[in-house]
Structures are given as C-alpha cells and as structure tokens.
XYZ file of C-alpha atoms in Angstrom:
723
model
C 0.000 0.000 0.000
C 2.831 2.400 0.817
C 4.404 1.869 -2.605
C 1.062 2.492 -4.332
C 0.448 5.618 -2.254
C 3.948 7.045 -2.830
C 3.981 6.351 -6.577
C 0.595 8.084 -7.017
C 1.775 10.989 -4.845
C 4.863 11.438 -7.017
C 2.866 11.061 -10.230
C 0.444 13.873 -9.412
C 3.001 16.090 -7.718
C 5.183 16.171 -10.832
C 2.057 17.013 -12.868
C 1.492 20.165 -10.810
C 5.167 21.167 -10.655
C 5.685 20.843 -14.405
C 2.393 22.517 -15.336
C 3.310 25.524 -13.193
C 6.784 25.670 -14.731
C 5.223 25.604 -18.201
C 2.777 28.481 -17.553
C 5.242 31.351 -18.234
C 6.165 29.872 -21.602
C 2.562 30.044 -22.792
C 1.470 33.432 -21.495
C -0.305 32.033 -18.448
C -3.030 30.474 -20.643
C -5.834 28.891 -18.639
C -5.634 25.880 -20.989
C -2.038 24.986 -20.054
C -3.296 22.709 -17.282
C -5.799 21.049 -19.598
C -3.105 20.502 -22.231
C -0.796 19.003 -19.595
C -3.608 16.715 -18.421
C -3.920 15.383 -21.995
C -0.233 14.449 -21.919
C -0.570 12.845 -18.501
C -3.626 10.868 -19.656
C -1.790 9.785 -22.822
C 1.273 8.532 -20.960
C -0.940 6.920 -18.316
C -2.728 5.058 -21.103
C 0.593 3.977 -22.662
C 1.856 2.867 -19.244
C -1.312 0.873 -18.553
C -1.210 -0.672 -22.019
C 2.465 -1.590 -21.629
C 1.925 -3.173 -18.211
C -1.229 -4.942 -19.427
C 0.542 -6.429 -22.470
C 3.742 -7.452 -20.696
C 1.928 -8.956 -17.732
C -0.101 -11.147 -20.077
C 3.011 -12.238 -21.978
C 5.482 -12.674 -19.121
C 3.346 -13.302 -16.078
C 3.709 -11.397 -12.810
C 6.808 -13.194 -11.525
C 8.888 -12.551 -14.648
C 7.517 -9.041 -15.182
C 8.775 -7.871 -11.770
C 12.374 -8.136 -12.990
C 11.538 -5.888 -15.938
C 9.667 -3.564 -13.565
C 12.723 -3.069 -11.365
C 14.881 -2.321 -14.416
C 12.376 0.295 -15.601
C 12.494 2.052 -12.228
C 16.186 2.814 -12.748
C 15.791 4.356 -16.231
C 14.508 7.800 -15.023
C 17.642 8.155 -12.888
C 19.549 8.723 -16.144
C 17.539 11.940 -16.660
C 18.046 13.371 -13.150
C 18.293 16.069 -12.012
C 15.257 17.691 -13.633
C 16.381 21.290 -14.150
C 13.568 23.801 -14.556
C 16.016 26.336 -15.960
C 15.935 24.311 -19.176
C 12.208 24.932 -19.564
C 12.488 28.342 -21.214
C 11.244 27.753 -24.732
C 11.679 29.774 -27.870
C 8.679 30.733 -29.963
C 7.222 27.703 -31.728
C 5.057 27.334 -34.804
C 3.245 24.412 -33.185
C -0.203 24.930 -31.625
C -0.092 25.444 -27.863
C -1.287 21.949 -26.936
C 1.126 20.180 -29.314
C 4.062 22.308 -28.163
C 3.291 21.487 -24.521
C 2.994 17.817 -25.436
C 6.412 17.798 -27.104
C 8.222 19.587 -24.280
C 6.683 17.308 -21.656
C 7.884 14.270 -23.603
C 11.497 15.477 -23.631
C 11.511 16.612 -19.984
C 9.559 14.164 -17.801
C 8.295 11.625 -20.347
C 10.451 8.683 -19.119
C 9.801 9.106 -15.402
C 6.103 9.714 -15.923
C 5.835 6.568 -18.040
C 7.448 4.455 -15.326
C 5.236 5.911 -12.601
C 2.143 5.393 -14.753
C 2.667 1.623 -14.671
C 2.913 1.451 -10.882
C -0.789 1.339 -9.945
C -1.547 -1.482 -12.369
C 1.588 -3.405 -11.377
C 0.963 -3.190 -7.628
C -2.654 -4.323 -8.029
C -1.581 -7.257 -10.202
C 1.249 -7.942 -7.749
C -1.259 -8.168 -4.881
C -3.617 -10.385 -6.907
C -0.726 -12.773 -7.699
C 0.642 -12.835 -4.147
C -0.112 -15.157 -1.252
C -1.541 -12.266 0.794
C -4.864 -12.722 2.548
C -6.010 -9.433 0.927
C -5.505 -10.673 -2.630
C -9.262 -11.188 -3.163
C -9.880 -7.469 -3.778
C -6.883 -5.816 -5.489
C -9.110 -2.870 -6.523
C -8.613 -1.538 -2.993
C -5.138 -0.442 -4.087
C -6.781 1.768 -6.733
C -8.467 3.630 -3.892
C -5.083 3.898 -2.146
C -3.558 5.186 -5.404
C -6.202 7.879 -5.710
C -5.747 8.783 -2.053
C -2.038 9.326 -2.744
C -2.950 11.471 -5.742
C -5.350 13.479 -3.586
C -2.644 13.980 -0.937
C -0.316 15.372 -3.615
C -3.002 17.772 -4.812
C -3.915 18.941 -1.325
C -0.369 19.525 -0.091
C 0.962 21.243 -3.207
C -0.728 24.690 -3.061
C -0.818 24.845 0.750
C 2.707 23.643 1.481
C 5.046 22.914 -1.438
C 4.083 25.910 -3.591
C 3.781 28.317 -0.676
C 6.997 27.503 1.189
C 9.359 26.065 -1.427
C 10.887 27.347 -4.649
C 10.425 25.378 -7.852
C 14.022 24.141 -7.587
C 13.521 22.947 -4.012
C 10.311 21.170 -5.021
C 12.129 19.256 -7.759
C 14.971 18.258 -5.414
C 12.528 16.888 -2.821
C 10.628 15.068 -5.554
C 13.805 13.373 -6.812
C 14.630 12.277 -3.268
C 11.181 10.710 -2.842
C 11.558 8.914 -6.172
C 14.803 7.322 -4.944
C 12.881 6.211 -1.843
C 10.285 4.608 -4.128
C 12.998 2.662 -5.985
C 14.420 1.348 -2.714
C 10.925 0.418 -1.515
C 10.283 -1.640 -4.650
C 13.558 -3.523 -4.202
C 12.659 -4.345 -0.599
C 9.138 -5.442 -1.584
C 10.513 -7.671 -4.354
C 12.463 -9.598 -1.733
C 9.599 -9.790 0.761
C 6.414 -10.349 -1.284
C 6.246 -13.709 -3.025
C 4.101 -14.260 -6.121
C 2.354 -17.374 -7.368
C 2.223 -18.520 -10.974
C -0.893 -17.503 -12.917
C -2.138 -18.766 -16.270
C -1.748 -16.462 -19.253
C -5.056 -14.910 -20.352
C -5.846 -15.087 -24.042
C -6.681 -11.534 -25.117
C -9.306 -12.579 -27.683
C -11.018 -14.755 -25.120
C -11.027 -11.879 -22.612
C -12.600 -9.522 -25.117
C -15.144 -12.118 -26.139
C -16.131 -12.834 -22.552
C -16.679 -9.174 -21.810
C -18.396 -8.030 -24.976
C -17.739 -4.906 -27.010
C -20.682 -3.103 -25.431
C -19.231 -3.384 -21.920
C -15.793 -2.274 -23.091
C -17.373 0.763 -24.803
C -19.164 1.651 -21.564
C -15.846 1.604 -19.683
C -14.445 3.890 -22.354
C -17.328 6.378 -22.026
C -17.136 6.307 -18.220
C -13.433 7.116 -18.359
C -14.061 9.981 -20.767
C -17.060 11.383 -18.853
C -15.182 11.865 -15.581
C -12.194 13.561 -17.213
C -14.362 15.862 -19.369
C -16.390 16.882 -16.308
C -13.475 17.769 -14.030
C -11.515 19.481 -16.822
C -14.499 21.576 -17.918
C -15.166 22.694 -14.335
C -11.454 23.537 -14.070
C -11.743 25.640 -17.242
C -14.721 27.511 -15.804
C -12.979 28.182 -12.472
C -9.548 29.137 -13.794
C -11.070 31.230 -16.545
C -13.120 33.108 -13.942
C -10.338 33.543 -11.359
C -6.748 32.535 -12.247
C -4.849 29.626 -13.888
C -2.948 28.571 -10.765
C -2.380 25.224 -8.994
C -4.740 26.180 -6.155
C -7.687 26.105 -8.550
C -6.351 23.226 -10.628
C -6.410 20.872 -7.659
C -10.004 21.444 -6.499
C -11.898 19.783 -9.403
C -9.224 17.101 -9.838
C -9.297 16.427 -6.091
C -13.075 15.995 -6.216
C -12.690 13.591 -9.141
C -10.091 11.519 -7.249
C -12.035 11.439 -3.978
C -14.996 9.961 -5.839
C -12.671 7.100 -6.841
C -11.489 6.680 -3.237
C -15.032 6.486 -1.842
C -16.193 3.955 -4.432
C -13.121 1.727 -4.759
C -12.246 1.276 -1.088
C -12.892 -2.057 0.609
C -16.234 -0.867 1.997
C -17.505 1.591 -0.646
C -19.390 4.691 0.433
C -22.048 5.820 -2.003
C -25.353 7.610 -1.191
C -27.837 5.711 -3.352
C -30.109 8.728 -3.752
C -27.559 10.004 -6.298
C -28.526 7.210 -8.724
C -32.237 7.941 -8.474
C -31.629 11.698 -8.850
C -28.879 11.723 -11.494
C -31.185 13.150 -14.191
C -32.158 16.058 -11.928
C -28.510 16.650 -10.921
C -27.582 16.847 -14.613
C -30.390 19.381 -15.126
C -29.157 21.584 -12.270
C -25.582 21.329 -13.621
C -26.749 22.482 -17.069
C -28.627 25.347 -15.435
C -25.543 26.420 -13.445
C -23.586 26.676 -16.684
C -25.932 29.427 -17.877
C -26.430 31.003 -14.437
C -22.669 31.609 -14.291
C -22.983 33.472 -17.623
C -25.371 36.019 -16.097
C -23.190 38.523 -14.286
C -24.160 39.726 -10.805
C -26.879 37.077 -10.453
C -24.904 35.029 -7.917
C -21.535 35.738 -6.213
C -18.603 33.966 -7.822
C -17.895 31.984 -4.633
C -21.449 30.635 -4.652
C -21.158 29.690 -8.337
C -17.830 27.891 -7.763
C -19.116 26.047 -4.681
C -22.266 24.878 -6.486
C -20.218 23.760 -9.516
C -17.920 21.778 -7.209
C -20.812 20.219 -5.302
C -22.517 19.104 -8.524
C -19.190 17.818 -9.868
C -18.791 15.690 -6.751
C -22.243 14.105 -7.096
C -21.776 13.451 -10.816
C -18.276 11.974 -10.348
C -19.618 9.795 -7.536
C -22.231 8.466 -9.944
C -19.650 7.786 -12.681
C -17.273 5.943 -10.340
C -20.183 4.005 -8.802
C -21.126 2.773 -12.252
C -17.470 1.820 -12.799
C -17.243 -0.255 -9.635
C -20.609 -1.837 -10.408
C -19.435 -2.838 -13.889
C -15.839 -3.803 -13.107
C -14.774 -7.220 -14.456
C -15.632 -10.161 -12.233
C -12.452 -11.965 -13.279
C -9.313 -10.301 -11.861
C -7.382 -11.504 -14.906
C -9.351 -8.928 -16.935
C -8.483 -6.143 -14.463
C -5.627 -4.752 -16.566
C -7.903 -4.479 -19.614
C -10.413 -2.570 -17.458
C -7.777 0.024 -16.538
C -6.484 0.279 -20.093
C -9.974 1.161 -21.371
C -10.512 3.558 -18.478
C -7.263 5.378 -19.256
C -8.010 5.407 -22.983
C -11.376 7.011 -22.242
C -9.656 9.595 -20.034
C -7.162 10.378 -22.783
C -9.926 10.812 -25.392
C -11.880 12.984 -22.945
C -8.826 15.187 -22.439
C -8.281 15.474 -26.196
C -11.913 16.480 -26.668
C -11.834 19.076 -23.882
C -8.419 20.658 -24.403
C -7.647 20.156 -28.091
C -10.833 19.878 -30.123
C -13.595 21.927 -28.487
C -11.519 25.141 -28.047
C -10.993 25.108 -31.831
C -14.514 24.240 -33.014
C -16.590 26.087 -30.401
C -16.761 29.684 -29.192
C -18.240 28.626 -25.838
C -17.204 26.446 -22.894
C -19.462 23.791 -24.335
C -17.242 20.973 -23.063
C -19.129 21.173 -19.756
C -22.456 20.358 -21.389
C -20.743 17.706 -23.517
C -19.519 16.044 -20.330
C -23.082 15.973 -19.009
C -24.188 14.294 -22.242
C -21.529 11.591 -21.775
C -22.864 10.959 -18.264
C -26.342 10.471 -19.715
C -24.957 7.825 -22.073
C -23.846 5.634 -19.142
C -27.214 5.749 -17.360
C -28.799 2.287 -17.627
C -31.669 2.276 -20.066
C -35.080 2.425 -18.447
C -38.010 0.342 -19.568
C -40.204 1.832 -22.261
C -42.627 4.370 -20.921
C -46.256 4.186 -21.892
C -46.978 7.901 -21.637
C -44.839 10.026 -23.967
C -46.526 13.132 -22.600
C -44.304 13.084 -19.496
C -40.959 13.675 -21.278
C -42.662 16.077 -23.703
C -43.770 18.190 -20.731
C -40.144 18.082 -19.596
C -38.922 19.398 -22.944
C -41.428 22.279 -22.814
C -40.296 23.172 -19.283
C -36.635 23.107 -20.395
C -37.448 25.621 -23.138
C -39.288 27.873 -20.669
C -36.543 27.732 -18.014
C -33.501 28.091 -20.278
C -34.851 30.518 -22.898
C -37.764 32.466 -21.399
C -36.766 32.945 -17.746
C -33.595 35.029 -18.396
C -35.566 37.326 -20.727
C -38.153 38.033 -18.038
C -35.881 38.179 -14.966
C -33.014 40.655 -15.389
C -31.636 40.496 -11.822
C -31.758 38.273 -8.769
C -35.207 37.844 -7.279
C -35.852 35.192 -4.642
C -39.198 33.828 -5.771
C -38.393 33.941 -9.478
C -35.155 32.039 -8.732
C -37.081 29.480 -6.680
C -39.518 29.155 -9.577
C -36.592 28.540 -11.941
C -35.135 25.810 -9.697
C -38.519 24.125 -9.312
C -39.073 24.315 -13.067
C -35.702 22.711 -13.839
C -36.256 20.043 -11.165
C -39.658 19.149 -12.605
C -38.390 19.286 -16.218
C -35.505 16.888 -15.701
C -37.530 14.637 -13.425
C -39.872 14.169 -16.386
C -36.985 13.703 -18.832
C -35.197 11.205 -16.573
C -38.042 8.749 -17.169
C -36.492 8.041 -20.588
C -32.743 8.289 -21.277
C -33.378 9.131 -24.947
C -35.338 12.282 -24.110
C -32.764 13.307 -21.508
C -29.990 12.963 -24.098
C -32.123 14.764 -26.694
C -32.704 17.698 -24.343
C -28.949 18.061 -23.725
C -28.156 17.829 -27.433
C -30.691 20.607 -28.068
C -29.188 22.773 -25.319
C -25.666 22.195 -26.729
C -26.714 23.164 -30.260
C -28.513 26.290 -28.996
C -25.807 27.314 -26.489
C -24.557 30.378 -28.484
C -28.110 31.754 -28.669
C -28.887 30.868 -25.050
C -25.697 32.591 -23.854
C -26.757 35.764 -25.682
C -30.121 35.595 -23.896
C -28.600 35.012 -20.458
C -25.992 37.742 -20.953
C -28.568 40.080 -22.536
C -26.189 40.969 -25.376
C -26.261 40.679 -29.153
C -22.678 39.768 -29.977
C -21.015 41.288 -33.017
C -18.437 38.523 -32.812
C -17.517 35.770 -30.403
C -14.153 34.049 -30.731
C -12.407 31.378 -28.698
C -8.781 30.322 -28.768
C -6.284 28.819 -26.336
C -6.127 32.081 -24.367
C -9.845 32.449 -23.756
C -13.144 33.598 -25.208
C -13.489 37.094 -26.684
C -16.905 38.731 -27.033
C -17.661 42.060 -28.709
C -21.070 43.731 -28.570
C -22.676 47.184 -28.590
C -24.454 48.112 -25.369
C -27.670 50.093 -24.990
C -25.583 53.095 -23.885
C -23.882 53.537 -27.255
C -20.537 51.952 -26.419
C -18.790 48.955 -27.940
C -17.461 46.471 -25.393
C -14.708 43.847 -25.532
C -15.047 41.083 -22.957
C -12.408 38.447 -22.301
C -14.290 35.831 -20.330
C -15.971 37.806 -17.550
C -13.410 40.627 -17.665
C -13.934 43.932 -19.432
C -10.897 44.573 -21.643
C -11.957 47.797 -23.290
C -14.835 50.023 -24.371
C -15.264 52.678 -27.019
C -18.045 55.040 -28.120
C -19.804 53.861 -31.275
C -20.603 57.477 -32.185
C -18.003 58.697 -34.712
C -17.666 62.130 -33.074
C -16.882 60.691 -29.640
C -15.133 57.428 -30.435
C -11.639 58.922 -30.128
C -12.169 59.560 -26.395
C -10.551 56.727 -24.400
C -12.979 55.231 -21.909
C -13.045 52.970 -18.882
C -9.737 52.147 -17.218
C -7.897 54.434 -19.676
C -10.003 57.594 -19.642
C -8.383 61.023 -19.101
C -9.652 60.827 -15.503
C -7.948 57.480 -14.825
C -4.547 57.312 -13.096
C -2.761 56.289 -16.308
C -4.687 58.820 -18.394
C -3.866 61.784 -16.171
C -0.233 60.648 -15.858
C 0.208 60.580 -19.646
C -1.736 63.811 -20.259
C 0.342 65.741 -17.722
C 3.451 64.073 -19.189
C 5.039 63.658 -15.762
C 7.864 61.567 -17.202
C 8.276 63.638 -20.403
C 7.770 60.531 -22.511
C 9.357 60.262 -25.931
C 8.300 56.639 -26.338
C 5.767 54.504 -24.470
C 5.757 50.706 -24.207
C 2.612 48.791 -23.290
C 2.396 45.108 -22.348
C -1.131 44.001 -23.308
C -3.175 45.469 -26.160
C -6.868 45.151 -25.287
C -8.740 47.559 -27.547
C -5.673 49.820 -27.873
C -7.196 52.707 -25.886
C -3.789 54.005 -24.742
C -3.008 54.729 -28.423
C -4.972 57.940 -28.012
C -2.182 59.284 -25.767
C 0.433 58.853 -28.500
C 1.888 61.927 -30.229
C 3.901 62.668 -33.337
C 6.986 62.812 -31.109
C 5.849 59.996 -28.783
C 4.936 56.677 -30.448
C 3.427 53.728 -28.584
C 4.689 50.152 -28.857
C 2.279 47.378 -27.823
C 3.518 43.916 -26.839
C 0.665 41.454 -27.312
C 0.779 37.677 -26.926
C -2.429 36.798 -28.777
C -2.639 37.640 -32.484
C -6.435 37.399 -32.357
C -6.537 40.389 -29.996
C -4.742 42.503 -32.592
C -7.213 41.415 -35.274
C -10.223 42.208 -33.084
C -8.862 45.589 -31.965
C -8.018 46.582 -35.551
C -11.279 45.431 -37.105
C -13.907 46.358 -34.519
C -12.387 49.358 -32.696
C -10.936 52.668 -33.954
C -8.255 53.506 -31.386
C -5.380 51.939 -33.326
C -6.289 53.365 -36.738
C -7.164 56.879 -35.516
C -4.322 57.358 -33.024
C -2.600 60.790 -33.263
C 0.894 59.211 -33.221
C 2.567 56.093 -34.525
C 1.395 52.821 -32.994
C 3.261 49.525 -33.354
C 1.952 46.110 -32.291
C 4.627 43.480 -31.626
C 3.180 39.968 -31.360
C 4.647 37.336 -29.058
C 5.378 36.850 -25.376
C 6.218 40.224 -23.843
C 9.387 39.063 -22.103
C 10.847 37.567 -25.268
C 9.803 40.522 -27.447
C 11.023 43.131 -24.970
C 14.403 41.423 -24.725
C 14.907 42.192 -28.429
C 14.128 45.921 -28.069
C 16.863 48.530 -27.482
C 17.938 49.271 -23.911
C 16.616 52.478 -22.299
C 14.001 52.713 -25.072
C 10.953 53.716 -22.996
C 10.231 56.602 -20.680
C 7.004 54.938 -19.553
C 6.467 51.167 -19.630
C 2.855 50.196 -18.938
C 2.260 46.595 -17.844
C -1.436 46.038 -18.470
C -1.633 42.250 -18.138
C -3.229 41.942 -14.689
C -6.609 43.658 -14.999
C -8.160 40.330 -15.966
C -8.839 37.799 -13.250
C -6.345 35.358 -14.781
C -2.928 36.915 -14.141
C 0.357 35.817 -15.756
C 2.532 35.671 -12.618
C 5.715 35.486 -14.707
C 5.201 39.138 -15.681
C 5.357 40.454 -12.114
C 8.414 39.342 -10.148
C 11.944 40.450 -9.282
C 13.565 38.808 -12.300
C 11.242 40.247 -14.921
C 11.421 43.682 -13.274
C 15.164 43.675 -13.865
C 14.428 43.069 -17.555
C 11.828 45.873 -17.586
C 14.274 48.289 -15.977
C 16.905 47.516 -18.598
C 14.475 48.773 -21.272
C 13.535 51.850 -19.228
C 15.086 55.302 -19.578
C 17.051 56.393 -16.459
C 14.308 58.773 -15.283
C 11.387 56.657 -16.471
C 8.667 54.675 -14.720
C 6.994 51.276 -14.863
C 3.231 51.476 -14.380
C 1.235 48.352 -13.476
C -2.524 48.083 -13.961
C -3.606 46.035 -10.927
C -7.384 46.359 -10.985
C -8.480 42.861 -10.040
C -11.518 41.466 -8.302
C -9.925 38.564 -6.488
C -6.167 39.139 -6.255
C -4.380 42.015 -4.525
C -1.019 42.644 -6.205
C -0.010 45.593 -4.009
C 1.952 43.436 -1.498
C 3.774 41.711 -4.361
C 4.808 45.002 -5.986
C 5.718 46.516 -2.633
C 8.098 43.650 -1.912
C 9.613 43.861 -5.402
C 10.077 47.636 -5.069
C 11.798 47.153 -1.728
C 14.140 44.565 -3.239
C 15.155 46.758 -6.195
C 15.241 50.017 -4.177
C 12.479 51.709 -6.194
C 9.883 54.250 -5.119
C 6.371 52.822 -5.319
C 2.939 54.477 -5.211
C -0.649 53.625 -6.108
C -3.676 55.553 -7.283
C -7.271 54.392 -7.092
C -9.896 56.389 -9.021
C -13.554 55.452 -8.745
C -16.386 55.484 -11.255
C -17.142 58.936 -12.656
C -18.541 59.746 -16.066
C -16.514 57.988 -18.767
C -14.111 56.602 -16.151
C -14.365 53.174 -14.585
C -12.821 52.436 -11.224
C -9.229 51.332 -11.696
C -6.121 50.848 -9.551
C -2.641 51.539 -10.888
C 0.791 51.169 -9.306
C 3.918 53.053 -10.377
C 7.580 52.184 -9.752
C 10.330 54.705 -10.427
C 13.878 55.423 -9.316
C 13.670 59.199 -9.900
C 13.222 61.276 -6.704
C 11.927 64.474 -8.307
C 9.323 62.825 -10.499
C 8.137 60.592 -7.671
C 7.625 63.666 -5.478
C 5.666 65.292 -8.307
C 3.415 62.226 -8.517
C 2.702 62.437 -4.800
C 2.244 66.204 -4.470
C 0.619 67.143 -7.795
C -0.949 63.967 -9.216
C -2.570 62.443 -6.138
C -0.598 59.192 -6.062
C -0.227 57.595 -2.619
C 3.082 56.023 -1.499
C 2.636 52.299 -0.936
C 3.488 51.343 2.616
C 5.854 48.445 3.095
C 4.754 46.267 5.988
C 7.540 43.699 6.204
C 5.698 41.214 8.379
C 2.792 40.944 5.907
C 4.556 40.969 2.585
C 5.373 37.301 2.362
C 8.146 35.913 0.215
C 9.580 37.823 -2.742
C 8.213 36.612 -6.091
C 10.848 35.442 -8.573
C 10.902 33.215 -11.646
C 11.557 30.383 -9.183
C 8.802 31.226 -6.690
C 5.257 32.578 -6.705
C 2.029 31.738 -4.897
C -1.336 33.473 -4.926
C -2.571 32.236 -1.531
C -1.328 35.292 0.435
C -2.752 37.783 -2.092
C -6.267 36.420 -2.491
C -8.592 39.336 -1.871
C -10.806 37.796 0.777
C -12.422 41.166 1.464
C -13.712 41.398 -2.101
C -15.025 37.860 -1.951
C -16.637 38.603 1.417
C -18.194 41.813 0.102
C -19.785 39.955 -2.790
C -21.228 37.427 -0.355
C -22.412 40.082 2.090
C -24.066 42.034 -0.713
C -25.918 38.909 -1.782
C -29.283 38.667 -0.023
C -30.617 35.240 -0.966
C -33.729 35.508 1.202
C -34.830 38.977 0.121
C -37.896 39.516 -2.030
C-alpha cells in the first residue's frame, strides 16, 4: 500500500510542478493545465497498455524483474532542471508544443510511474496475501495518494518552497520509491498464474461493456476538466484552482473503490435532476451579478462531486468479475480519459466559441445511465422538454436580476423538467443535445447581449457587442478589456480604465515623465493609443494575435491614433528582450486587470528586464485592478528589493471613467515627489511582516494575495432571502 500511495503521490506532484513551470512559456493560458492533463492521460494510457501487455506475456513473476529495471531508467535523466524549460517561440499549436516539451523533460519518469498502480494491483492479486481477493482496494489507495499530492501542493510545497527545491525533494522521494520496490521484491512472493488469451477476454466481456468503460473514463475527465476551465477562466490559472476539481474527481474514486464503498444511493435515483441543475448552473454563471462567484464555484464543485460519484459508482458496479481482466479494465478507463482530455483541451476550443465541453460532459454521463423500460406515456418527457425551453430561454428574458421567488420558480421548473426527462434516457440525451446546439443563442439571452463577434482560442473567449448606452465592449471571459463610443464624433475619447480621468490617463496627459516613447504590455482595444503623439509613439507587446485582429477590425483607437502605434506579437518578455535598452520613458504593464494573471510578468527577475528597457528617469506602471487578487503586497516587496519608489492611485467610477487601480515604480526622486504632491498618487506602505516571500521566476504563490475582502463583500451584498 505504501508503494502504491507514494507512486501516485509522485505522479500527481510532478504534474502540478511541471504545469506551473510551463505556464510562463505560454502566457499564463488557462488551458495549459488542460493541455498538460492530456499528456498525462496519454502517458498513463501507454503505461497501462504496456503493463497490461507485458503482464499477459510474461506473467507477474517474470515481469517484476523488468519492472525493477524500468524504475532505474529515469535516474539517467536526473536532475530535472527547470532552468531548461524556457522555450523559444514555436510554430506548433499550444497543446502540441506542450505535449512535445513534456515528452522530452519528464516523459520517461512519468511513463514508469504510470505503470505502478496497475503493477501493484496485479502484484497483490498474484501474491499469497490474505487481501488478494480485492486488489481494486489499491486503486483507492492510489487515488488517495494522488489526492494527498493535490492537497499539499498549493498549501505547502508551492507556498513555502521554490520550484528548484520542489524538484529536489521530488527526486529524493523517487529514490525512496525505488528502494521500496527492491525491498518489496524480496519480501512479497508471487504465485504462478495462467496467461489470459486476449481474444477470449474480449469475447467474454463483450464490445458493449468495453465501450461503456471507455465512455465512463471519458465522462469523468471531461467533467473535471471543464469545471477547471470555468474556475480558472473566472479567477486565475494557478495550482490552487487546478487541484479542487481534480481532487473531487479523485475522492470519488477513493469512496467507491475502497474495501467498503461509500455511495449515497439517492444520487442514482436523482442523477437526471442533478444533470439538469448542472446544465442550469452553466448558464447562471454566464449572467453577471446574479450570484456571487464563490457561490457559483461552490455549487459547480458540489454538482461535480455528485456526478463523479455516480460515474465511479457505475465503474465499480461494472468492473470485471475476473481479476485476470483487471488490466484491460484500466487500459480502457485510461483510454477514455485520454480521449476525454483530447476532446476538452484540443478539439472543443478550436470548433466552439463557448465552454461547451461542460455540457458535452453531461451528455456523456447520460450515455452511461442504464436504459429504463419503455414508458407508456410520452406526454411526461414532452412536458419536460417544454419546461426546459421555458426555463432556459424564457426565464432570463423576463428576470433581469436576482429575485428570490423567481429564482425558486426557476429551480422548481428545472427540477420538474428533468424529473420528467429522466423517465427516458433518450429524451434526456435529446434535451442536452438541443441545449448544446442552442448554447450560443442561449448565452446571448442570459448575458442580454447581441454579440457582433464571439471568438475562442487557447487564451480564452473574446466577445464584442454594442451596449444600450452607445458603447462597444470587448469582454475576455468575464473581464472587461476595453470600451469605445460607437458614435463617430466621440469614439476617439478613451474610456473605462484608460479615460483622461484614470490614473494612467492623467499621468500621460500631464506628461510627468516627459515621454518620448511609451511601451505597453497588453493590447486590449488599444485605448492608450490615443495618448500617442507625433513625437511619442506607442509600442504594444501582445501575446495573442487574435486580440490585434479584433482591436483593428472592430475598434478605432489603433487606426485613428494621433501618433505612430506599433503592435509586436509574441510573449512580452521575449519581445522586450529584443528591443533597445533604455528605449521607454514609460512602460505600462497592463496584463493583470483580468482575473487570470500571468505571474511570470510580475516578479523580481522580470522587473530587472523591464528596468533595462527603461530610460534612467522613467517609470513602470502596473494596472492592478483585479476582483480577487491584490497585487499591491507583491509590488511593494519587489520595489523594496530593487530600491524603487512605489505608489498607487485608485480612481472610482465617474462619467466615462471606470474604477481602476494603478501602481507606479520609479527610481527618480523628483518625479516621484511630483506624482505624490501634484498627481494624487499615494506612497505604498511596506509592511515587512505581511509581505510574504519575494516573487521570482523560481517562486510565486497566490494564496497570500487572495482578496478575501472582495469575496466577502460579494457574499455580504448577496441577499438570498430577500424579495
């Protein structure tokens, strides 16, 4: 059991470590974790398939010698050096590039670890142990080890250790695993088992059962990955939020595969209704200000737990009765997980402009529900379909904001609708297919917006629409990335975070730093172009080429700017490194206003690179407006480390200005004093006991900077029992 636990712990810990190390190379994309999961699922499948094939050919006793040899192969690739993970720009799509770099960094060790769970279960089944009758118990132990890795990573390893220290500890634990296997090989004796004919095994099971295992494996992975996409897209792509859905998925395995399974049987009788509520929550989360984000996340996680419990319960109910077919069971399960990951992280982001993978996962769950007997009254599911149309299409048109009794009516309507549909699996599947096909239209209804264009890529979903107030809006997920007047006479006035009343607007208008050239990290709609001059061009550094296309085609800031505007595509750190030293008098870092922040663009190491491109008397200005993360302590600590002056300015809503918070770092005494005395900037206090550890390329964690006050305010403002 200890070997199974430790191998699973190491397997999932290296997943988190490597995914975090990969984030900076891909602009902090929320899909990096999903792309890494596809690799992990692929190698897990290959490992299972390898162990399955070799065990059938060699038998357990002979295979153990090969197993011990395999354990030593990863030692040839140690130490794993994260400094070698800085990639140059690649022409490959994001997911394929991640796949390739994972293969050449941790491919061998991950392959070896992926065989461990299957080997230890087969080892137990072939041993003389009194517990050999139920080797599936070790699968619960394996998932418990995986859960322990997930739980300890963000709260201990990430918070207290650098990336280098994490890798050193991991290598030490792997050596302990090798020693443990050698000891076990000498202590645990195996008995000879007959070789299973593969064709006979397949014939005994039937293709239909094998297909069900495949769908079950895919359904669980699609569900937890899609919930992860929703959460990280809403808040931030960081390990803390990666581990929650995956942890829920693994705990469902633990509860169902342990020696005495725990499973509330009401879940089976209510699975149709749970699927209905999950589909509803997908659209409820689209309607801003209806429910606080914490409530939405908690409900998504609760529903994910119930649905994963159902999937794993069906798995344990339909596991092979013959332990000799156990390896085939795990191979099909891993293959399903791999295909589910491909669907969620590779295919859907290309073919769909919505997070439709969540609804697709619900449809896969419906496909594993045992078929019910034919119903005599077709009117029952037809009533359900009518109620689905009323709840999903009519309710959001009538109810524009939270109202207790209308919300209760919606919940009752969905409960009744899916209770009717659950009487026949075909109608339940048909309802979900209809919802999936109509999702773009339904999202427009729930968001109360007629989109000019909606585009999804590996960096998120972009939505552009004209509001009732005569302004054109660019949304990136739930974050406003820019607005502009539609009226031709007023459209040259920068709005929102960049208006003349905003901290950055007033700083550039008053020309505090006498700018001759301005650099901006992050394009958005290009509103800061309006502060360019004939003698002061603006250079934008933008990671996503689609943002440039959208800003150029649907907004006028770039084309009508008074000065020259250049857009340099690519990762800002790489692109900036190619620009001349001391090129900019003002460098604006506008990559943190969204809820998903690229942490590699705000640390001591990158600041040194920024300063190299800054004129001696210049300034670096960070846009730190963020609902859930407070970057002031991070910047304060960085400023202290590099001996810079630091100040912030917070301007609230007024006219064309939206509330925004900006932070400035400069090394010039006179200009800093001018900011404080004439421009209303406030020096940022440095409280050493509350700052936490200095962020570097080798260390960052968001736990200390989570804005609990903002989350609490949103909960306090929510009055669920009001009329």
